[in-house]
Short mmCIF file of C-alpha atoms in Angstrom, two decimals:
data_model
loop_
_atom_site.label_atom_id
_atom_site.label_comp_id
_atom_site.label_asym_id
_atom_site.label_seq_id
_atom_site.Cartn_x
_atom_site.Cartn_y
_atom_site.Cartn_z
CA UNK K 10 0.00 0.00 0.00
CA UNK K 11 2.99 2.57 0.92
CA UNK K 12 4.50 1.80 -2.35
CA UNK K 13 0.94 2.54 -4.54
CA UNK K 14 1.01 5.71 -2.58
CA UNK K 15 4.20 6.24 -3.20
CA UNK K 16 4.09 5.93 -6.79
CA UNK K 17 0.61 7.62 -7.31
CA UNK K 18 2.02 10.98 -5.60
CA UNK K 19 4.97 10.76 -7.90
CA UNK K 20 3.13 10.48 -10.82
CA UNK K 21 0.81 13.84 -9.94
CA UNK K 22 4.32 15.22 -8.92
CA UNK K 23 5.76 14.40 -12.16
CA UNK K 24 3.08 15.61 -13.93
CA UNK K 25 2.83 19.40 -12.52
CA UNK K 26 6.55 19.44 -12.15
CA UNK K 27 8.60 17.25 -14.73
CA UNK K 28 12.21 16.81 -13.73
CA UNK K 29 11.80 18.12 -10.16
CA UNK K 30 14.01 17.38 -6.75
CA UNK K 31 10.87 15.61 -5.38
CA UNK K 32 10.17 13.63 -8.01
CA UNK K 33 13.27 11.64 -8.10
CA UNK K 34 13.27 11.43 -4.25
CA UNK K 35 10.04 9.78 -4.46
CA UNK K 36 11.62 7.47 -7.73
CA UNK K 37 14.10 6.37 -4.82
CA UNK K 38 11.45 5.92 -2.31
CA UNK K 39 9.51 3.47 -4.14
CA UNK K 40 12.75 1.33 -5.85
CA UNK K 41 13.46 1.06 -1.96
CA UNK K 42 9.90 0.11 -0.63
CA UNK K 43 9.80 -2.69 -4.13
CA UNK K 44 13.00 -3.96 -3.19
CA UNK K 45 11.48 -4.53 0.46
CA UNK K 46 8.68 -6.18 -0.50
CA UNK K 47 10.24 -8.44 -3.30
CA UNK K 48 13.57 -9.02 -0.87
CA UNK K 49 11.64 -10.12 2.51
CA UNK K 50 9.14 -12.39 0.55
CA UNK K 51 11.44 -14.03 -1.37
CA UNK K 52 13.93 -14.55 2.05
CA UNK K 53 11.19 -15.86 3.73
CA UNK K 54 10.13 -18.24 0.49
CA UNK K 55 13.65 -19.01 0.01
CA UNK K 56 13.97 -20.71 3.81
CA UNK K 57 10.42 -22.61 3.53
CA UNK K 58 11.34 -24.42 0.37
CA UNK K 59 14.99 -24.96 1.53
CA UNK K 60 14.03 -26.06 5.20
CA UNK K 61 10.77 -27.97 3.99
CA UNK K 62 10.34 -29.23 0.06
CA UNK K 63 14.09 -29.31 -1.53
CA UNK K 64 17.55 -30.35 -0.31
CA UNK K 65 19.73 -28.90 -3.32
CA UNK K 66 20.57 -25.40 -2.75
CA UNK K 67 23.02 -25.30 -5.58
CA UNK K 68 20.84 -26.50 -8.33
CA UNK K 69 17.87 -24.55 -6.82
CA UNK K 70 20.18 -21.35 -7.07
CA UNK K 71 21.17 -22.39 -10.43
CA UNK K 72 18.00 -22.07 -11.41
CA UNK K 73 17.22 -18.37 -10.50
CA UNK K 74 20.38 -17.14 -11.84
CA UNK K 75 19.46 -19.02 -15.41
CA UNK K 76 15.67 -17.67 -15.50
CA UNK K 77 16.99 -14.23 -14.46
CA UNK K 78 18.92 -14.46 -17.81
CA UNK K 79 15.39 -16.01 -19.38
CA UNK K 80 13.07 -13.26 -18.60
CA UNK K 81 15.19 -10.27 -19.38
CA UNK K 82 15.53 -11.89 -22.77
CA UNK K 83 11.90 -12.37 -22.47
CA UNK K 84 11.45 -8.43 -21.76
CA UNK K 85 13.71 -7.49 -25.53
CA UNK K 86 12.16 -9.72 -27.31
CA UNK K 87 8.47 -10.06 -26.61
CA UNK K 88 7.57 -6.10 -24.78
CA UNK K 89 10.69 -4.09 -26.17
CA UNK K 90 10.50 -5.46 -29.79
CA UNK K 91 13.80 -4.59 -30.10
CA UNK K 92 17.63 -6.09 -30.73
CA UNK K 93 19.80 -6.71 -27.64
CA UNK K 94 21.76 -3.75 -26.50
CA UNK K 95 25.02 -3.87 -27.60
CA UNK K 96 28.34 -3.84 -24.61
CA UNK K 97 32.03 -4.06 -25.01
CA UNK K 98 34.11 -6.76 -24.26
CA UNK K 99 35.45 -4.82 -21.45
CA UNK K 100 31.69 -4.32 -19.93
CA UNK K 101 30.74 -7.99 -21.11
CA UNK K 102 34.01 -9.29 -18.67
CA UNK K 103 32.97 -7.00 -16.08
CA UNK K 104 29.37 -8.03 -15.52
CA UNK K 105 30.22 -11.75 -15.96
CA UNK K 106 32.32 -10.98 -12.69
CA UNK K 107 29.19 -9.33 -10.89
CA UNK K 108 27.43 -12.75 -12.50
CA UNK K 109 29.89 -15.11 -10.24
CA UNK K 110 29.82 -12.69 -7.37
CA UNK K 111 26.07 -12.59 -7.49
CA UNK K 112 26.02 -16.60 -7.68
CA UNK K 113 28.36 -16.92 -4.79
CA UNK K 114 26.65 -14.62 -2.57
CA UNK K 115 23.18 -16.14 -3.49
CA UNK K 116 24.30 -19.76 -3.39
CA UNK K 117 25.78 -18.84 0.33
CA UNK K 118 23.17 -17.35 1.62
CA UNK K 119 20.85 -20.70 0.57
CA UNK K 120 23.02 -23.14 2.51
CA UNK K 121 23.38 -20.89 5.43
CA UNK K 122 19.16 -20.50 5.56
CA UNK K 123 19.09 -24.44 5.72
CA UNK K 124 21.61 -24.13 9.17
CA UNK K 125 20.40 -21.32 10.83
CA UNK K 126 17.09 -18.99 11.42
CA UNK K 127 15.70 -16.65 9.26
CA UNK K 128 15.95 -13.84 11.85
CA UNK K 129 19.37 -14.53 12.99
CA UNK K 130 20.56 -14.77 9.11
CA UNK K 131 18.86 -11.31 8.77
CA UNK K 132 21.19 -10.20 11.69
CA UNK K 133 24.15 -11.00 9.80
CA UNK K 134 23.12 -9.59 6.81
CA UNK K 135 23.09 -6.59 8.20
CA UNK K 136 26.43 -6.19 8.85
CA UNK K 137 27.65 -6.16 5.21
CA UNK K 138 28.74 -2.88 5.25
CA UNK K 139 31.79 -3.57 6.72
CA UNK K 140 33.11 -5.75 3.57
CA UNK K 141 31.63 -2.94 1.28
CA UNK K 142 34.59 -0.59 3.53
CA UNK K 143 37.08 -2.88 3.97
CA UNK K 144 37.31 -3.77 0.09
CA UNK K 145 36.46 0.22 -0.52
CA UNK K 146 39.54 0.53 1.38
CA UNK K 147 41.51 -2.13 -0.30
CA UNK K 148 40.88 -0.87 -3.77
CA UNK K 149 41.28 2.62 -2.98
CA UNK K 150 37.41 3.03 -3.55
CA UNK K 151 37.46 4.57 0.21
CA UNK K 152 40.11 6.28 1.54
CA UNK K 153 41.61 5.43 5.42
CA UNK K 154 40.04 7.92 8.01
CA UNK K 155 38.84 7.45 11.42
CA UNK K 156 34.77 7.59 10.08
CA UNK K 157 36.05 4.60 8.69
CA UNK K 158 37.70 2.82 11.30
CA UNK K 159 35.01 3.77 14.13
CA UNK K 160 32.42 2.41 11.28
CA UNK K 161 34.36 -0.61 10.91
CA UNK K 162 34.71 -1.01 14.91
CA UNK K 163 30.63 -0.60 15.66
CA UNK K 164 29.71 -3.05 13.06
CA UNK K 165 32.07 -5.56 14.28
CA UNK K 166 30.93 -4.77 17.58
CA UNK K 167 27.05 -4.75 16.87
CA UNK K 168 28.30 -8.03 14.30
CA UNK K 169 29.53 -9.70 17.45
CA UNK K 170 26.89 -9.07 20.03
CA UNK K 171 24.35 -10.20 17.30
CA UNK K 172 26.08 -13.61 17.04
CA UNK K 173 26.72 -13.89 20.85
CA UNK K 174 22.73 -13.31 21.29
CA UNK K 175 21.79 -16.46 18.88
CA UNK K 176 20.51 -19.31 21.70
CA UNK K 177 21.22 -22.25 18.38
CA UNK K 178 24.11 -20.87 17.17
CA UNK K 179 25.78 -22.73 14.28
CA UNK K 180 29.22 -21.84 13.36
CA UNK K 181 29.18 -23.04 9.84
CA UNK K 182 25.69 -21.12 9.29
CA UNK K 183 27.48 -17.93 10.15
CA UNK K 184 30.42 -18.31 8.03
CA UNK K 185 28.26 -19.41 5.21
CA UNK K 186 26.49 -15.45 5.64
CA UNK K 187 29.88 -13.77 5.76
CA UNK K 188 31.44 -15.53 2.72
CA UNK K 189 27.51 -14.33 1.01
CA UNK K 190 28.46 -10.91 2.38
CA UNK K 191 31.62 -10.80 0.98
CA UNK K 192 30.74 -11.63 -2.53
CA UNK K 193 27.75 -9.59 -2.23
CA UNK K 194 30.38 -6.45 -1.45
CA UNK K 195 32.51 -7.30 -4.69
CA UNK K 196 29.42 -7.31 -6.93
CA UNK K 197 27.76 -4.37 -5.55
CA UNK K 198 31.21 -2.10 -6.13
CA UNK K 199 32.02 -4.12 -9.63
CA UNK K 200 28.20 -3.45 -10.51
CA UNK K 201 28.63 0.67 -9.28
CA UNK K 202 31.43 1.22 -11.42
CA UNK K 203 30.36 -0.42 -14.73
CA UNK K 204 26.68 0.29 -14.63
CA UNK K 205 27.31 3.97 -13.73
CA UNK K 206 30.43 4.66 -15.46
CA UNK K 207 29.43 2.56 -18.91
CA UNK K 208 25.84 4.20 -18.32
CA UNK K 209 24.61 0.67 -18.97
CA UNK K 210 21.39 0.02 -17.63
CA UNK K 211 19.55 -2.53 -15.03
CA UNK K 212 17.92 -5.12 -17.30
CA UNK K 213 21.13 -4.87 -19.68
CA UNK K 214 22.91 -5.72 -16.79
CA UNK K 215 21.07 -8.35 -15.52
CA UNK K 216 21.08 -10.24 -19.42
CA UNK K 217 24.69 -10.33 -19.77
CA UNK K 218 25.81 -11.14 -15.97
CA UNK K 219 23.17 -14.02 -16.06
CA UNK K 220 25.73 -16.64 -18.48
CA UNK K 221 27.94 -16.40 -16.14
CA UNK K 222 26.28 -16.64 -13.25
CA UNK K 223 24.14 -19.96 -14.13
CA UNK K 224 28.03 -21.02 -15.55
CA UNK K 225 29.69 -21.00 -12.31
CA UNK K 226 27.39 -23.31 -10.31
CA UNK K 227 26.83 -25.97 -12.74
CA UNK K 228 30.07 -27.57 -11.43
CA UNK K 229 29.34 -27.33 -7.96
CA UNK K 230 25.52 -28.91 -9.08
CA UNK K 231 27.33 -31.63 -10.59
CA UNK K 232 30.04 -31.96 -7.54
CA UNK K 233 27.63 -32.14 -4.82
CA UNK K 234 24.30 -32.29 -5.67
CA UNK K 235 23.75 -35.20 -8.09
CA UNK K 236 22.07 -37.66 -5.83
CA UNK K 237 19.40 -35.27 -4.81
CA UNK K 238 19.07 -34.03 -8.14
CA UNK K 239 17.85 -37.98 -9.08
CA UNK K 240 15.61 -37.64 -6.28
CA UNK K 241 13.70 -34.21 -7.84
CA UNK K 242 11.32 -36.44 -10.35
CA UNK K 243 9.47 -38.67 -7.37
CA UNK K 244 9.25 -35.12 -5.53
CA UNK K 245 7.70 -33.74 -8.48
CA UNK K 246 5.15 -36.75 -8.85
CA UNK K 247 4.51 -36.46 -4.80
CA UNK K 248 3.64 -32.90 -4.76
CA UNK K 249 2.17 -32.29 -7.98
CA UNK K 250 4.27 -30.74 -11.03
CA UNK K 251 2.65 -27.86 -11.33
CA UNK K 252 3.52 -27.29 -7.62
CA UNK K 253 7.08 -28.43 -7.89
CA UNK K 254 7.61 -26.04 -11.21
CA UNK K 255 6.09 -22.88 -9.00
CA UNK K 256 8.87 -23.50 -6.69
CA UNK K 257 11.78 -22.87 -9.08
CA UNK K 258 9.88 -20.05 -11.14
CA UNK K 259 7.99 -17.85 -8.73
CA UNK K 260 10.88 -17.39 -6.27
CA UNK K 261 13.43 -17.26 -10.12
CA UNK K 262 10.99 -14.37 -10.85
CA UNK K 263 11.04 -12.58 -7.70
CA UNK K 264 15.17 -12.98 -7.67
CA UNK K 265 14.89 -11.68 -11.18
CA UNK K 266 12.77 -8.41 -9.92
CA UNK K 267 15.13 -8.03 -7.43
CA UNK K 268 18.21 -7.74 -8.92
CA UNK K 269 16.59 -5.30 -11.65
CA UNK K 270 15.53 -3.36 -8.56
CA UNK K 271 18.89 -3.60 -7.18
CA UNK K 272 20.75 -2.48 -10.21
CA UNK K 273 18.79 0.32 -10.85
CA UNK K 274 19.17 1.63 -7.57
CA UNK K 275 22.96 1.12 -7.32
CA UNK K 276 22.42 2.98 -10.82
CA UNK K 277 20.67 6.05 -8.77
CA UNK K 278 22.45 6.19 -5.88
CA UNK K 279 25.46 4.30 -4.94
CA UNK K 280 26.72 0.64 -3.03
CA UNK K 281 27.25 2.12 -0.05
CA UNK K 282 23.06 3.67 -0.16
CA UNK K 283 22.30 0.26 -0.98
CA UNK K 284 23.64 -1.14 2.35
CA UNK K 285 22.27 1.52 4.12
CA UNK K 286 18.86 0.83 2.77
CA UNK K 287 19.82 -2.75 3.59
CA UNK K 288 20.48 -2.67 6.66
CA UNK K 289 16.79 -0.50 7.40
CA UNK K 290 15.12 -3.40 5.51
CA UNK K 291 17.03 -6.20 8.13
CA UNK K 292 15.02 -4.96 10.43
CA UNK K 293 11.36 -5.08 8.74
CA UNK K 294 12.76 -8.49 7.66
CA UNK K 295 13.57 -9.83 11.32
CA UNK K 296 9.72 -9.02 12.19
CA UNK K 297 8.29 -11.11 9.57
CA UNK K 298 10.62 -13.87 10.23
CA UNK K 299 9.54 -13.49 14.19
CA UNK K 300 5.76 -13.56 13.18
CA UNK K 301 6.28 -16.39 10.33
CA UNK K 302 8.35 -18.84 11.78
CA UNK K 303 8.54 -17.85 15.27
CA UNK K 304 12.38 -17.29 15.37
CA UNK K 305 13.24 -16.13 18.60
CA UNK K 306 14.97 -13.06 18.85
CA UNK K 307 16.97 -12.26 21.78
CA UNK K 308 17.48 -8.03 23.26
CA UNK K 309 21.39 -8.66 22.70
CA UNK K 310 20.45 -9.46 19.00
CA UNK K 311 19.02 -6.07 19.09
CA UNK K 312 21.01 -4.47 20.82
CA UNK K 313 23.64 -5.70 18.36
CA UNK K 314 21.50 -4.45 14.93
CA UNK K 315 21.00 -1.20 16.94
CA UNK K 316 24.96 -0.95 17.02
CA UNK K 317 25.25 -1.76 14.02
CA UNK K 318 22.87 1.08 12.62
CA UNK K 319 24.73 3.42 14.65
CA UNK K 320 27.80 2.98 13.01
CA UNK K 321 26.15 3.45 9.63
CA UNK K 322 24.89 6.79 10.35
CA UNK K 323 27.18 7.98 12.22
CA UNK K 324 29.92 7.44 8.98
CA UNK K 325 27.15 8.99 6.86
CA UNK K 326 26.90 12.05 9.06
CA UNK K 327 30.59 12.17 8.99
CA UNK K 328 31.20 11.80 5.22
CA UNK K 329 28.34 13.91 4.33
CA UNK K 330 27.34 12.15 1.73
CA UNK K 331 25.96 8.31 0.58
CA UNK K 332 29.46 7.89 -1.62
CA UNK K 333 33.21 8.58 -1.27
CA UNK K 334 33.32 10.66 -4.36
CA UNK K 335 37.09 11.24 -4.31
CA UNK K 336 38.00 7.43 -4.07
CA UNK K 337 35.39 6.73 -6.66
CA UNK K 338 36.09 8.77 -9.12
CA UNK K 339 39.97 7.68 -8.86
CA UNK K 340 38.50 4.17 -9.44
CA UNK K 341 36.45 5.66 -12.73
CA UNK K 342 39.77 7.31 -13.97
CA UNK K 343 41.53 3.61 -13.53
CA UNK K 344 38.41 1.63 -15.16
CA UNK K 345 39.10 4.43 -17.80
CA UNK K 346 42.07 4.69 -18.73
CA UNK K 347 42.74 1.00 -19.17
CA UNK K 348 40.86 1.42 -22.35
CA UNK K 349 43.89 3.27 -23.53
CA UNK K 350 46.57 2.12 -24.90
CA UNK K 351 49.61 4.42 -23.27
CA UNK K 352 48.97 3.81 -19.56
CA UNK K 353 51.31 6.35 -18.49
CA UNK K 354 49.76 9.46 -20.51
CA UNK K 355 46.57 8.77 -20.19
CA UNK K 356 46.40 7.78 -16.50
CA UNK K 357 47.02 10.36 -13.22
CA UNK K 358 49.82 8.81 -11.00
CA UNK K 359 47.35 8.15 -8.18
CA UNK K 360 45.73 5.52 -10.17
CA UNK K 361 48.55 3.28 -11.12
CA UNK K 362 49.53 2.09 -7.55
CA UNK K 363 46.07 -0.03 -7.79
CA UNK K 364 47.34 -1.83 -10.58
CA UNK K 365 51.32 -0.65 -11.03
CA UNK K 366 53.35 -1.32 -13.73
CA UNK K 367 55.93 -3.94 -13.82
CA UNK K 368 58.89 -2.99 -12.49
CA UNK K 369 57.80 0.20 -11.13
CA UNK K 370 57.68 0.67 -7.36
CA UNK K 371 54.27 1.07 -5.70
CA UNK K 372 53.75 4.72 -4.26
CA UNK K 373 51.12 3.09 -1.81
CA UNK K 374 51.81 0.55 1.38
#
C-alpha cells in the first residue's frame, strides 16, 4: 500500500513538475519500498522451500540465476521489440564478474538458511557494510580515516553481540552469511562502477551477468548435488508438477525483480546507499521472520543491529554524503584509462599504484 502511494504521488508530482528534486526522491522511495517487498518475501520463500520441500541449494540457485537471464531476454524480445543492447568486451568481462559474485553470494546465503534462522541470518546480513569498507579501502574506492575505522569497529561490535545473542548458534551457518556478504560487497562495487560509469542500464545488466552466473554453479551442481538431483522427479510426482515447477519459477521471478531493482538503484544512488537501505530493511525483515516462523529473537540481537545502525549513520553524518566521491572517481579514472593504450599518458599517477606497472615501485603501502 505505501509503495501505490508512493508511486501515485509521484506520478501527480511528475506531472505538474517534470524533472523536479521531489520527483526523483520519491523514484528512490519506491525502488526502496519494491526492493522490500520483493527481498523479505522471497527470504522468507527461500527458507520454507529450503528447510521444507528441496535439499539442493546449488541446483535450486542455479535455477534463478538461469531464468533471471530467461526473462530479461523475455522483456527485448516479446515487450521491447527490439535487438539486444550492444556492450564491449570490457563491460561484457565485467558483468560476468558481478554474475559469479552474485552466484556466490546467493548460493551462500541458501546453505546458510538451511543451518540457521531466518531472523538470525537477517542479523548478519546486516552487517555487510563492513566488507563494502574494507574492500572500498583495499581498492582505494574509500580512503583510510577514522569515520572509517570507528564504522568498521561498531559493526564488528554490533556483528559480534548479534552472534553472541543467537541461543542455536551454528558456526558453519554464520560463516556461510559472511562468505555471502563478501561476494555480495565485490558485486555491488564491480556493478557501481560499470553500470554507472558505462551508463549501462539494469535489465542490460542483468542479461549479460546471467551466463555467467548460471556457468559458475553448474560444477558445484554436478560436484555435490547429483544424488538429490535424481531424487527431484518422485518429488515432483509427490507434490504435484505444477507445484514443484512454482517452486523454481515464482521465487526465479522474484530474484529476477530483485536484482533489476537492485541495479537500478545502485544505478541512482550508490553501493554504499544500498547497504544503508539494507540494513533498514534487516530490520522489517527480522519481524516477519519473528511472526512467520517464530524465530526467537533475543534483546542482545538487538542491541547488536541497533549498534550496528549506529555505526552506519554515524559514517554517513561524517562523510556527508551516501558515496566517497574522491575514491570513486579515482577508481572511474583507472576503469578508464585502461581502455587506452599508453597507460602512463593517459592515466594520473594516483591511479597506477592499484594496478602498477611492472617494475615500477608502488607509491602506496
Amino acid at each position: 500500500s505505501l509503495l501505490i502511494i508512493c508511486e501515485a504521488y509521484r506520478w501527480l508530482v511528475k506531472r505538474r513538475a517534470p524533472g523536479a528534486q521531489l520527483e526523483h526522491m520519491l523514484r528512490i522511495v519506491s525502488l526502496v519500498l519494491s526492493w522490500y517487498t520483493v527481498s523479505i518475501t522471497l527470504i522468507l520463500f527461500n527458507k520454507w522451500v529450503l528447510t521444507e520441500e528441496l535439499n539442493c541449494p546449488t541446483f535450486y540457485t542455479t535455477t534463478h540465476m538461469c531464468l533471471k537471464g530467461v526473462f530479461a531476454l523475455t522483456y527485448y524480445i516479446l515487450v521491447e521489440h527490439r535487438t539486444l543492447p550492444s556492450v564491449s568486451a570490457k563491460e561484457l568481462v565485467g558483468l560476468s564478474f558481478v554474475g559469479v559474485f552474485a552466484a556466490l553470494d546467493i548460493m551462500f546465503s541458501n546453505y546458510s538458511l538451511m543451518l540457521i534462522s531466518s531472523s538470525f541470518y537477517t542479523f548478519l546480513k546486516s552487517a555487510s557494510l563492513i566488507f563494502v569498507l574494507i574492500i572500498g579501502m583495499v581498492t582505494f574506492v574509500e580512503p583510510v580515516s577514522m569515520p572509517v575505522f570507528s564504522t568498521v569497529v561498531l559493526v564488528s561490535t554490533g556483528m559480534f553481540l548479534m552472534a553472541y545473542g543467537e541461543e542455536n548458534f551454528n558456526g558453519i551457518g554464520v560463516m556461510l552469511v559472511l562468505t555471502s556478504e563478501l561476494f555480495a560487497a565485490l558485486r555491488w562495487i564491480v556493478t557501481q562502477v560499470i553500470v554507472q560509469e558505462r551508463k549501462l542500464d539494469a535489465m542490460a545488466a542483468v542479461l549479460y551477468s546471467s551466463p555467467a552466473a548460471t556457468l559458475s554453479l553448474i560444477p558445484l551442481v554436478l560436484w555435490r548435488e547429483v544424488s538429490e538431483l535424481q531424487s527431484l522427479n518422485l518429488l515432483a510426482h509427490e507434490t504435484g508438477y505444477v507445484r514443484f515447477l512454482a517452486m523454481f519459477v515464482f521465487p526465479g521471478f522474484f530474484a529476477f525483480l530483485l536484482l533489476l531493482v537492485e541495479v537500478q538503484l545502485v544505478i541512482e544512488t550508490s553501493s554504499l546507499t544500498m547497504t544503508v537501505f539494507g540494513n533498514l530493511k534487516s530490520a522489517v525483515t527480522v519481524l516477519f521472520a519473528v511472526a512467520v516462523f517464530h524465530d526467537q529473537v533475543s534483546v542482545l540481537q538487538w542491541a547488536g543491529m541497533l549498534v550496528t545502525f549506529t555505526g552506519m549513520l554515524a559514517y554517513s553524518h561524517a562523510r556527508g554524503e551516501w558515496l566517497a566521491e574522491d575514491g570513486y572517481d579515482r577508481l572511474k579514472a583507472l576503469f578508464s584509462c585502461m581502455d587506452s593504450s599508453d597507460w602512463e599518458k593517459d592515466c594520473p599517477e594516483e591511479t597506477t599504484p592499484i594496478v602498477p606497472k611492472a617494475g615500477k615501485a608502488s607509491g602506496h603501502v
